[in-house]
Short mmCIF file of C-alpha atoms and ligand atoms in Angstrom, two decimals:
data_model
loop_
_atom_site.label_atom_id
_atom_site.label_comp_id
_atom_site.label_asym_id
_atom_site.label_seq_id
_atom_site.Cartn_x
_atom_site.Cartn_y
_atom_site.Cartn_z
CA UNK A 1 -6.50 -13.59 -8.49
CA UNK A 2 -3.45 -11.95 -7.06
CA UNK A 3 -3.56 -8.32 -6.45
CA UNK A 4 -1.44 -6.03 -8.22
CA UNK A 5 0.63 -3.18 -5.70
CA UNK A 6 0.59 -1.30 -9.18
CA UNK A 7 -1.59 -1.75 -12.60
CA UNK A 8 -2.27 0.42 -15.63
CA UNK A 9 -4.64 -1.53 -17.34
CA UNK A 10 -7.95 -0.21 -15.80
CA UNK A 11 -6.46 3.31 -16.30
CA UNK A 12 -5.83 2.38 -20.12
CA UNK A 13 -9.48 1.20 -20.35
CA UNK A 14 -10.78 4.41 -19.21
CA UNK A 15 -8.94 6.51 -21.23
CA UNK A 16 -7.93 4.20 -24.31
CA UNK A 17 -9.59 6.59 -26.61
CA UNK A 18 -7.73 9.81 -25.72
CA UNK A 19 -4.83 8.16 -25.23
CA UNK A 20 -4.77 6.79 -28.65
CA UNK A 21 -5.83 9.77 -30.17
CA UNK A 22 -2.46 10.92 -29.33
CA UNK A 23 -0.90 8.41 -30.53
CA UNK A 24 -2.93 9.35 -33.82
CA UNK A 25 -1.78 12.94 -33.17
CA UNK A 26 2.03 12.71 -33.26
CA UNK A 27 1.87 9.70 -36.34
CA UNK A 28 -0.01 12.18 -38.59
CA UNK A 29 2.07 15.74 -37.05
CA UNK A 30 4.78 14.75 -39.97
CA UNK A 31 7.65 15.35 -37.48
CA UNK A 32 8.19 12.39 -34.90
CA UNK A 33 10.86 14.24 -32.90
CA UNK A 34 11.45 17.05 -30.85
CA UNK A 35 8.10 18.27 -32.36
CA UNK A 36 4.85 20.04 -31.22
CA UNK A 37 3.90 17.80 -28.85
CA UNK A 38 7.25 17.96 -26.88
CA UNK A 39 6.88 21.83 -27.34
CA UNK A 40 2.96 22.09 -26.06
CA UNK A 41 3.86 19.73 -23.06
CA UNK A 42 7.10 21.54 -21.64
CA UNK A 43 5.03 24.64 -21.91
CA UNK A 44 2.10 22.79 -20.16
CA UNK A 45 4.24 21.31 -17.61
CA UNK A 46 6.07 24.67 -17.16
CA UNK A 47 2.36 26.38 -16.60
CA UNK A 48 1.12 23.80 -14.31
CA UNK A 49 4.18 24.75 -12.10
CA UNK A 50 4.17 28.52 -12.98
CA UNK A 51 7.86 28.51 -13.55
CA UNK A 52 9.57 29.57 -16.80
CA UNK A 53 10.79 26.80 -18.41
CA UNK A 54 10.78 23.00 -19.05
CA UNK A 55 12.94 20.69 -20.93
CA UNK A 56 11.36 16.98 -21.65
CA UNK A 57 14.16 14.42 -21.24
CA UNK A 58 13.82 10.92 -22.04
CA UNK A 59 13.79 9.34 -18.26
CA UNK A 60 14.00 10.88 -14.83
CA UNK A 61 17.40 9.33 -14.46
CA UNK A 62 18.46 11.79 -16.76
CA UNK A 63 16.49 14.22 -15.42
CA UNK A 64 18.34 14.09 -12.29
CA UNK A 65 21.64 14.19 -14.03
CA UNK A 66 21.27 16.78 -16.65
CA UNK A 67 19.95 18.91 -14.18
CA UNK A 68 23.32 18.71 -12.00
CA UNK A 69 25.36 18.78 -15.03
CA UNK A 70 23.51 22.05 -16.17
CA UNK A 71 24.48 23.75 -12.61
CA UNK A 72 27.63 22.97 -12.79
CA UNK A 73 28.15 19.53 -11.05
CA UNK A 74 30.79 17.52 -12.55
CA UNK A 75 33.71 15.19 -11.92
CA UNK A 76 35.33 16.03 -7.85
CA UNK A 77 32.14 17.73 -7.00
CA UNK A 78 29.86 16.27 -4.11
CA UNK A 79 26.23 16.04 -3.80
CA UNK A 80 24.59 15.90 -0.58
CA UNK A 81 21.69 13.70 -0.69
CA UNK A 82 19.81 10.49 0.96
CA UNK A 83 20.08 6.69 0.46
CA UNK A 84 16.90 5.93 1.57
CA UNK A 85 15.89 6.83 -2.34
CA UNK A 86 15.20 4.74 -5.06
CA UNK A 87 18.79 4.04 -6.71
CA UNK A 88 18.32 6.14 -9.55
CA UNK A 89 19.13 9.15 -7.78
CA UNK A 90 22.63 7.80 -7.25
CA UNK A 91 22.62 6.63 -10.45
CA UNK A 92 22.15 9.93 -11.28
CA UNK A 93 24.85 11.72 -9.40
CA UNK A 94 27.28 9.07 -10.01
CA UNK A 95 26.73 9.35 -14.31
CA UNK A 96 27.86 13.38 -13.39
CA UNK A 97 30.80 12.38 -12.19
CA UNK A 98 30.64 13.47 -8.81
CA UNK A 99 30.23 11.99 -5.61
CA UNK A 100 27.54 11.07 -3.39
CA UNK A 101 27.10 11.84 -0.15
CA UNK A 102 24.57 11.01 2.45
CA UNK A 103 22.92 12.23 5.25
CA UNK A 104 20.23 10.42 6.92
CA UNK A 105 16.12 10.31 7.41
CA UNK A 106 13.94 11.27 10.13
CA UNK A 107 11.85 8.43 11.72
CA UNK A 108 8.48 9.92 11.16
CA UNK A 109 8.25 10.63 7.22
CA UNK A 110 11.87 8.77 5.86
CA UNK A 111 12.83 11.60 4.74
CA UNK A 112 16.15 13.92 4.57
CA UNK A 113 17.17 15.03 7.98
CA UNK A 114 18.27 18.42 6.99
CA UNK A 115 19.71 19.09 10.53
CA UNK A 116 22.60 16.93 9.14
CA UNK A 117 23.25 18.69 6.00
CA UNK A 118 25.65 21.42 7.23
CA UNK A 119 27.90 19.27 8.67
CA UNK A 120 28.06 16.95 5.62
CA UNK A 121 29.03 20.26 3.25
CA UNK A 122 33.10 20.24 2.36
CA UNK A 123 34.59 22.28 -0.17
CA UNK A 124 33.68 20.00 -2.57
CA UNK A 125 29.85 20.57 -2.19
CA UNK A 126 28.50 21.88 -5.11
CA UNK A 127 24.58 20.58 -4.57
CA UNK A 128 22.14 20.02 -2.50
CA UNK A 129 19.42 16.80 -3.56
CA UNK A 130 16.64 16.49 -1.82
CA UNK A 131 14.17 13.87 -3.02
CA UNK A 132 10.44 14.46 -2.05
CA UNK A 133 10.30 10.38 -1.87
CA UNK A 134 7.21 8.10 -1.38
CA UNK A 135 4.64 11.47 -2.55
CA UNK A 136 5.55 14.36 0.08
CA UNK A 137 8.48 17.05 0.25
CA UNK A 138 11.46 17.21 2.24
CA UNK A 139 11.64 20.73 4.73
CA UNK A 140 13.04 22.81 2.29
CA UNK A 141 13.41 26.15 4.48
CA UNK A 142 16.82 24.47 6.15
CA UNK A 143 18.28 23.55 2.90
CA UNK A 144 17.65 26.89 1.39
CA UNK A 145 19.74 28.71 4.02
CA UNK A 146 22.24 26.17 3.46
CA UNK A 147 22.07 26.42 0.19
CA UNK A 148 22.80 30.38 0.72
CA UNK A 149 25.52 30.40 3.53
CA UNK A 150 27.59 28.21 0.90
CA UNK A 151 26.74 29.11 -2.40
CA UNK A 152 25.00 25.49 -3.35
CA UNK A 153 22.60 24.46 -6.02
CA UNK A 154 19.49 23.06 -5.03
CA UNK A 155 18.13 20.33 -7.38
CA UNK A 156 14.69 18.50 -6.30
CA UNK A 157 14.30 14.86 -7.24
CA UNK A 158 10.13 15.36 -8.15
CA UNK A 159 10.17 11.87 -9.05
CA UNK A 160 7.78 10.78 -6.93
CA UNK A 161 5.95 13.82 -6.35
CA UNK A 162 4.08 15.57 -9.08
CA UNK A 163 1.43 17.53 -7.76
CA UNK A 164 2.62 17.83 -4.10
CA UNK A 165 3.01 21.15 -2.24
CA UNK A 166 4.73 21.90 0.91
CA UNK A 167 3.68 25.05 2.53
CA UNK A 168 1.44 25.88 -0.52
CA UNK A 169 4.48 25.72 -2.75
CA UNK A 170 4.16 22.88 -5.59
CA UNK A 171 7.00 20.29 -5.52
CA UNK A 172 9.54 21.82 -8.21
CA UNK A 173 9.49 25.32 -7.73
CA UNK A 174 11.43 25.46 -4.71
CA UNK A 175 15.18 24.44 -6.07
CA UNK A 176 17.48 26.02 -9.21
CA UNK A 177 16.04 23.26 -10.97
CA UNK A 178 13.78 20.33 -10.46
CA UNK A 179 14.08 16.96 -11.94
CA UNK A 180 10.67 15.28 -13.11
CA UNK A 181 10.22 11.04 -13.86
CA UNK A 182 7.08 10.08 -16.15
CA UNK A 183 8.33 5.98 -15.84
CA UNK A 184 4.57 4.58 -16.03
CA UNK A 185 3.93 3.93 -12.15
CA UNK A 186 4.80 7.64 -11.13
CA UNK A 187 2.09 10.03 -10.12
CA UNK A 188 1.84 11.23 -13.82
CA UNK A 189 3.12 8.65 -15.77
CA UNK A 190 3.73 7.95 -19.80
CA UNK A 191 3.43 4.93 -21.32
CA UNK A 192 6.96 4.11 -21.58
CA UNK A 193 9.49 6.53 -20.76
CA UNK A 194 10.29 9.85 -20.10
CA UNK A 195 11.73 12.96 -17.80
CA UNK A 196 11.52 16.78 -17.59
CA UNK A 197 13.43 19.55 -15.99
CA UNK A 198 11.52 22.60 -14.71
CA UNK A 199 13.54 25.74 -14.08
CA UNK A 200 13.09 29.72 -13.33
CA UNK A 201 16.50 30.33 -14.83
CA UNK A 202 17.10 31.01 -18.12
CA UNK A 203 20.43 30.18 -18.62
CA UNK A 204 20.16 27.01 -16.97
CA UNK A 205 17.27 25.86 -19.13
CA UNK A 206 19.56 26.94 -21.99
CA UNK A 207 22.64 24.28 -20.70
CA UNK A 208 19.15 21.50 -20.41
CA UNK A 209 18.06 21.81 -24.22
CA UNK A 210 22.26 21.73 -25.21
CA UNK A 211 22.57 18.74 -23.38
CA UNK A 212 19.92 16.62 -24.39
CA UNK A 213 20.64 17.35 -27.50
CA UNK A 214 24.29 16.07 -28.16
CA UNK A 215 25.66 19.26 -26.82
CA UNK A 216 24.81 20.98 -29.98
CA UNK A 217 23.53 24.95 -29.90
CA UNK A 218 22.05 24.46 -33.34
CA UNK A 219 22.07 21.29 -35.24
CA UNK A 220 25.20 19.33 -35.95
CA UNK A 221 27.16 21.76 -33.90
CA UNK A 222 28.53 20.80 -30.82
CA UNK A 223 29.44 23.68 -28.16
CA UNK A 224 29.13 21.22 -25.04
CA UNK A 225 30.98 17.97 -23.68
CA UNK A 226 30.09 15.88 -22.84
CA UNK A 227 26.64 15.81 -24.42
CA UNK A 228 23.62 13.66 -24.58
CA UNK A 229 20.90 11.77 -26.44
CA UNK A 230 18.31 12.04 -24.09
CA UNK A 231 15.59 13.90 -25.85
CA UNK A 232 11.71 13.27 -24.51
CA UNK A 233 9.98 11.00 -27.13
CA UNK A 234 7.36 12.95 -29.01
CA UNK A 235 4.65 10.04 -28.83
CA UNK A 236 4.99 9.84 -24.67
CA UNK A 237 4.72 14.03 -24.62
CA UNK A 238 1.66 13.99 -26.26
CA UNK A 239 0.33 11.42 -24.14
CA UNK A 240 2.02 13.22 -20.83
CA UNK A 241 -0.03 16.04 -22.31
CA UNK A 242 -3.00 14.72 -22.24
CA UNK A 243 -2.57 13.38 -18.63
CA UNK A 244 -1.41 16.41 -17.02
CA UNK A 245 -5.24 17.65 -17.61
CA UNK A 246 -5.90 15.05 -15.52
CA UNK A 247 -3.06 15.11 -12.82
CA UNK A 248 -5.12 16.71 -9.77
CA UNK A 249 -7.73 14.23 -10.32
CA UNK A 250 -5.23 11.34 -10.11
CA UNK A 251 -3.43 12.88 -6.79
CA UNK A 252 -7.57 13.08 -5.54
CA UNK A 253 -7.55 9.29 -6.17
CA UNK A 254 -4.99 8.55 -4.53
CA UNK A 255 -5.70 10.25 -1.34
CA UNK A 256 -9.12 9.31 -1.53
CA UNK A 257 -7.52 5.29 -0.87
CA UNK A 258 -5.11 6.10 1.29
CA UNK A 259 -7.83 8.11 3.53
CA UNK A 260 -9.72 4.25 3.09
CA UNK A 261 -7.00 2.61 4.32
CA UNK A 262 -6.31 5.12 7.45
CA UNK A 263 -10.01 4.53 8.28
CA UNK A 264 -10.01 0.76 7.82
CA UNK A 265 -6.27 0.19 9.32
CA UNK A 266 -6.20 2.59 12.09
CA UNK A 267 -7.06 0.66 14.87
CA UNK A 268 -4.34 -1.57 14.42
CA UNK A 269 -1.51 1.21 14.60
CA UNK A 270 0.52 0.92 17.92
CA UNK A 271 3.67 2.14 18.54
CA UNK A 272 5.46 -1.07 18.61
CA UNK A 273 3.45 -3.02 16.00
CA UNK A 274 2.00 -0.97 12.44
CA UNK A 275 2.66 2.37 11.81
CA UNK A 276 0.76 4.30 8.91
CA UNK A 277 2.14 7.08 6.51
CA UNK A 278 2.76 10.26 8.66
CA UNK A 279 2.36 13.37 6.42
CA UNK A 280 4.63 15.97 7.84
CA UNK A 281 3.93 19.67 8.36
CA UNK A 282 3.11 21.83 5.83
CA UNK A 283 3.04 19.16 3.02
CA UNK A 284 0.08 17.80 1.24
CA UNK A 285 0.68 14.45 0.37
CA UNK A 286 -0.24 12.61 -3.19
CA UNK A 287 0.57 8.95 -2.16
CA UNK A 288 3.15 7.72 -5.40
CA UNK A 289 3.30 4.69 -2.36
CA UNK A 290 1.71 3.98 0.65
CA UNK A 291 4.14 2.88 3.14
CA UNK A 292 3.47 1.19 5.69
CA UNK A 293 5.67 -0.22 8.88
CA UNK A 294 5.95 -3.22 11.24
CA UNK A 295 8.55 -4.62 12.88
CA UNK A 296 7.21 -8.32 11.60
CA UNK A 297 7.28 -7.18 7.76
CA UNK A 298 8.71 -10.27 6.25
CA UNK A 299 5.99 -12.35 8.55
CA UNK A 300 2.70 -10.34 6.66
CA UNK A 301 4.09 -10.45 3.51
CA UNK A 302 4.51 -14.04 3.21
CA UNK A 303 1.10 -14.49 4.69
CA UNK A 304 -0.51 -11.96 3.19
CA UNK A 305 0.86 -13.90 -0.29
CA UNK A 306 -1.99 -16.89 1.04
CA UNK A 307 -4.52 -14.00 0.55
CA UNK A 308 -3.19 -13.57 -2.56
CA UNK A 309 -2.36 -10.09 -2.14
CA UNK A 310 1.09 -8.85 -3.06
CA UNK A 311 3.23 -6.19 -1.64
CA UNK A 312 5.95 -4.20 -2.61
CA UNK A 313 9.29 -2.75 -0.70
CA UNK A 314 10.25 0.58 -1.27
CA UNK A 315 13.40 0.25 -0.81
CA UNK A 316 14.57 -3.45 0.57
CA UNK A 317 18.21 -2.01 0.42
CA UNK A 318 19.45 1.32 1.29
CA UNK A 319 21.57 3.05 -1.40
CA UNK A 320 25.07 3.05 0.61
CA UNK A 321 24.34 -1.00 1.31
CA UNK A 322 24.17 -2.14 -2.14
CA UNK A 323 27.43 -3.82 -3.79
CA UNK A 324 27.56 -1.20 -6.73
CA UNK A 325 27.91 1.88 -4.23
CA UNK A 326 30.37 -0.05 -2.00
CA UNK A 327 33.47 2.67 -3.01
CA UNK A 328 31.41 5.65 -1.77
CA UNK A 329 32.55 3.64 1.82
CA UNK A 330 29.31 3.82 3.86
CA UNK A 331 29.77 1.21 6.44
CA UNK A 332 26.28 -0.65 7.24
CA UNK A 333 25.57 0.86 10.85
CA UNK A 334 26.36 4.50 9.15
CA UNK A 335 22.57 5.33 8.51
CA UNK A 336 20.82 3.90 11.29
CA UNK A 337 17.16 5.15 10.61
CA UNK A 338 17.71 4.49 6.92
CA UNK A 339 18.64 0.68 7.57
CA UNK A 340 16.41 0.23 10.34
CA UNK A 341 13.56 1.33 7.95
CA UNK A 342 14.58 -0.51 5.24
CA UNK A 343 13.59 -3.43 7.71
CA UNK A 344 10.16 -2.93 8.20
CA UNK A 345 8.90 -0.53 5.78
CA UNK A 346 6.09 -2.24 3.22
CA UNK A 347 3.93 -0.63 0.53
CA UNK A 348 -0.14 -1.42 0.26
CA UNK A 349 -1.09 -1.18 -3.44
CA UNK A 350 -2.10 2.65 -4.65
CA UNK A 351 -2.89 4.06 -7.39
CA UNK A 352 -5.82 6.07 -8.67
CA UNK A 353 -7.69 3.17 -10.62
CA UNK A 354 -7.30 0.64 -7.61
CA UNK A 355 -10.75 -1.17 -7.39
CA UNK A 356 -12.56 -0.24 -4.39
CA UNK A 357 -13.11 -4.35 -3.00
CA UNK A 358 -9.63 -4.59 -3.66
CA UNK A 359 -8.86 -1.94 -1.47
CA UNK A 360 -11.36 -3.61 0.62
CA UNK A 361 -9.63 -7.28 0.49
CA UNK A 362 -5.85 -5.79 1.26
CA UNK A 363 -7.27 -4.06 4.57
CA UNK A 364 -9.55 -7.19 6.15
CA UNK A 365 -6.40 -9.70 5.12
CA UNK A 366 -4.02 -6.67 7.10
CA UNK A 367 -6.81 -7.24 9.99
CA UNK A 368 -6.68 -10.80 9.72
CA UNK A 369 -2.85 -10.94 9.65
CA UNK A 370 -2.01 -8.37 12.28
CA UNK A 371 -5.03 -9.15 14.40
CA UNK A 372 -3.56 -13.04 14.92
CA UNK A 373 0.23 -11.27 16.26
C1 PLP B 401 11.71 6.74 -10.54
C2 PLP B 401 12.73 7.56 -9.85
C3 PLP B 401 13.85 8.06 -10.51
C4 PLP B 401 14.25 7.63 -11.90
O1 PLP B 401 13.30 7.84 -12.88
P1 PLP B 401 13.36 6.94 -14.22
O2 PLP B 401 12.37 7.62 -15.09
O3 PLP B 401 12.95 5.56 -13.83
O4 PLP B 401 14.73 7.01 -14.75
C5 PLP B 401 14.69 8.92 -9.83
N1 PLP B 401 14.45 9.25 -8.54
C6 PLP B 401 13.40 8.76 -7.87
C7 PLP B 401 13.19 9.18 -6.45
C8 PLP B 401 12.51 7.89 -8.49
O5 PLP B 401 11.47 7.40 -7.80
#
């Protein structure tokens, strides 16, 4: 049988019961939105951080973009931010009305070189978006003097790193406001959609809860345009609830395989052949992928395919390369360790419910694969 590089199923066996006791929970509550289990999870998610506040949106996308939009960000702004990201972030930036604009990765961890932030700032700057990508967070001391010298927002994409500190600090509590995805393969994922926004700042929180909500103060008055729809369903919350008991243990799962593959892989990492996830200083790591390089990545994959293991990219395509971003102007050559990355990165499968022998079978088929180069 062909491996999965993500699966949910022998999570959902484990915890079928809970998890449809919550379903039970919000059927029987008598109020099926915006209810108590939206309410008990932002304040959950809110303690888990120790900031003030959360608001549960309905996708990270959102997140991302209500977050900018409650800062200020809006139509002639620019965001400084990365293309090696999954699109969504763009997405994001682009639905505010602003404009994106990228700086590059380092080689070591792919992610945002904030040496070239400063010079990327204009008057038009209004935010800085750093997204902790692939489980691990971007150097945030650089950006926050940045940030500082030019009076920018800070908004982190968490998307792909719930749970992750850097320098003891948890992923989220380091911007104005931090932008959360729950999409089912994420560190701490629903079952279906959904988003938060975790901030220390009141009135920001206040502009979250108006814009998810149509704009509207109180109901069926509007005091903001434009507004949104993009509330967090009260089924997923409950189930998010749930879950985030269980968040540490899932980040411990994770590391726990990707320590099994550093063991079992190891010997094959050379500096001009494959090249393992490098966790950069100050950052503990929770593994949303496990990316892995080689300059023959197209090679393995198809042959790993006759082991009947599958792989994933993450990402095949740079932002700035793709069609649908082609009037933000980034010629391909602009980001060199983005596109050279994009290459030769590969991800093995990871996450927390990953049989052991198939953990076992992706790392003897890598030896097998690799060991015939
Ligand atoms: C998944 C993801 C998003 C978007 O989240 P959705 O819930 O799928 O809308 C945004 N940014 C990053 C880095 C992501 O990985």
């Amino acid at each position: 049988m062909t491996t999965h590089v993500w699966d949910y199923l022998p999570e959902y066996e484990k915890e079928r019961a809970d998890l449809l006791d919550a379903v039970e929970t919000v059927f029987s509550s008598g109020q099926l939105v915006l209810g108590k289990s939206v309410r008990g999870f932002e304040e959950d998610f809110a303690a888990y951080h120790g900031v003030r506040h959360c608001t549960g949106v309905d996708n990270g996308t959102n997140a991302v973009k209500l977050a900018l939009q409650a800062l200020g960000v809006g139509p002639g702004d620019e965001v400084i931010t990365v293309s090696n990201t999954a699109a969504p972030t763009v997405v994001a930036i682009e639905g505010t009305g602003a404009r994106a604009v990228f700086v590059d990765v380092h080689e070591a961890d792919y992610l945002m070189d904030t040496a070239q932030v400063e010079a990327a700032v204009t008057p038009r700057t209004k935010a800085l978006l750093p997204v902790h990508l692939y489980g691990q967070c971007v150097d945030m001391a650089p950006l926050e003097a940045i940030a500082a010298r030019h009076g920018l927002a800070i908004v982190e994409d968490c998307a792909q790193a719930h749970g992750a500190r850097h320098h003891g600090r948890l992923s989220g509590t380091m911007g104005d406001a931090a932008a959360f995805s729950f999409y089912p393969t994420k560190v701490l994922g629903a079952y279906g959609d959904g988003g938060a926004v975790v901030t220390d700042d009141d009135a920001t929180d206040a502009a979250l809860r108006r814009l998810r909500y149509y704009g509207m103060e109180k109901t069926y008055y509007v005091v903001r345009s434009p507004g949104h729809n993009s509330r967090l369903d009260e089924v997923q919350a409950e189930i998010l609830r749930r879950k985030l008991t269980r968040l540490d243990t899932y980040v411990e799962g994770r590391r726990e395989i990707a320590r099994r593959y550093e063991e079992g892989l190891g010997d094959l990492v050379a500096p001009d052949g494959l090249r393992l996830p490098v966790t950069s200083p100050g950052n503990e790591h929770v593994y949303y992928v496990y990316v892995v390089r080689h300059p023959r990545r197209d090679e393995i994959i198809e042959r790993l395919k006759r082991h009947d293991i599958a792989l994933n990219i993450s990402y095949p395509w740079p932002v700035h390369t793709m069609t649908g971003f082609a009037h933000l102007g980034y010629a391909t050559g602009s980001l060199p360790v983005t596109e050279a990355a994009a290459a030769e990165i590969f991800s093995l499968p990871m996450y927390p419910s990953l049989p052991v022998d198939v953990q076992d079978r992706v790392i003897s088929a890598l030896q097998d694969v690799i060991g015939e180069f």
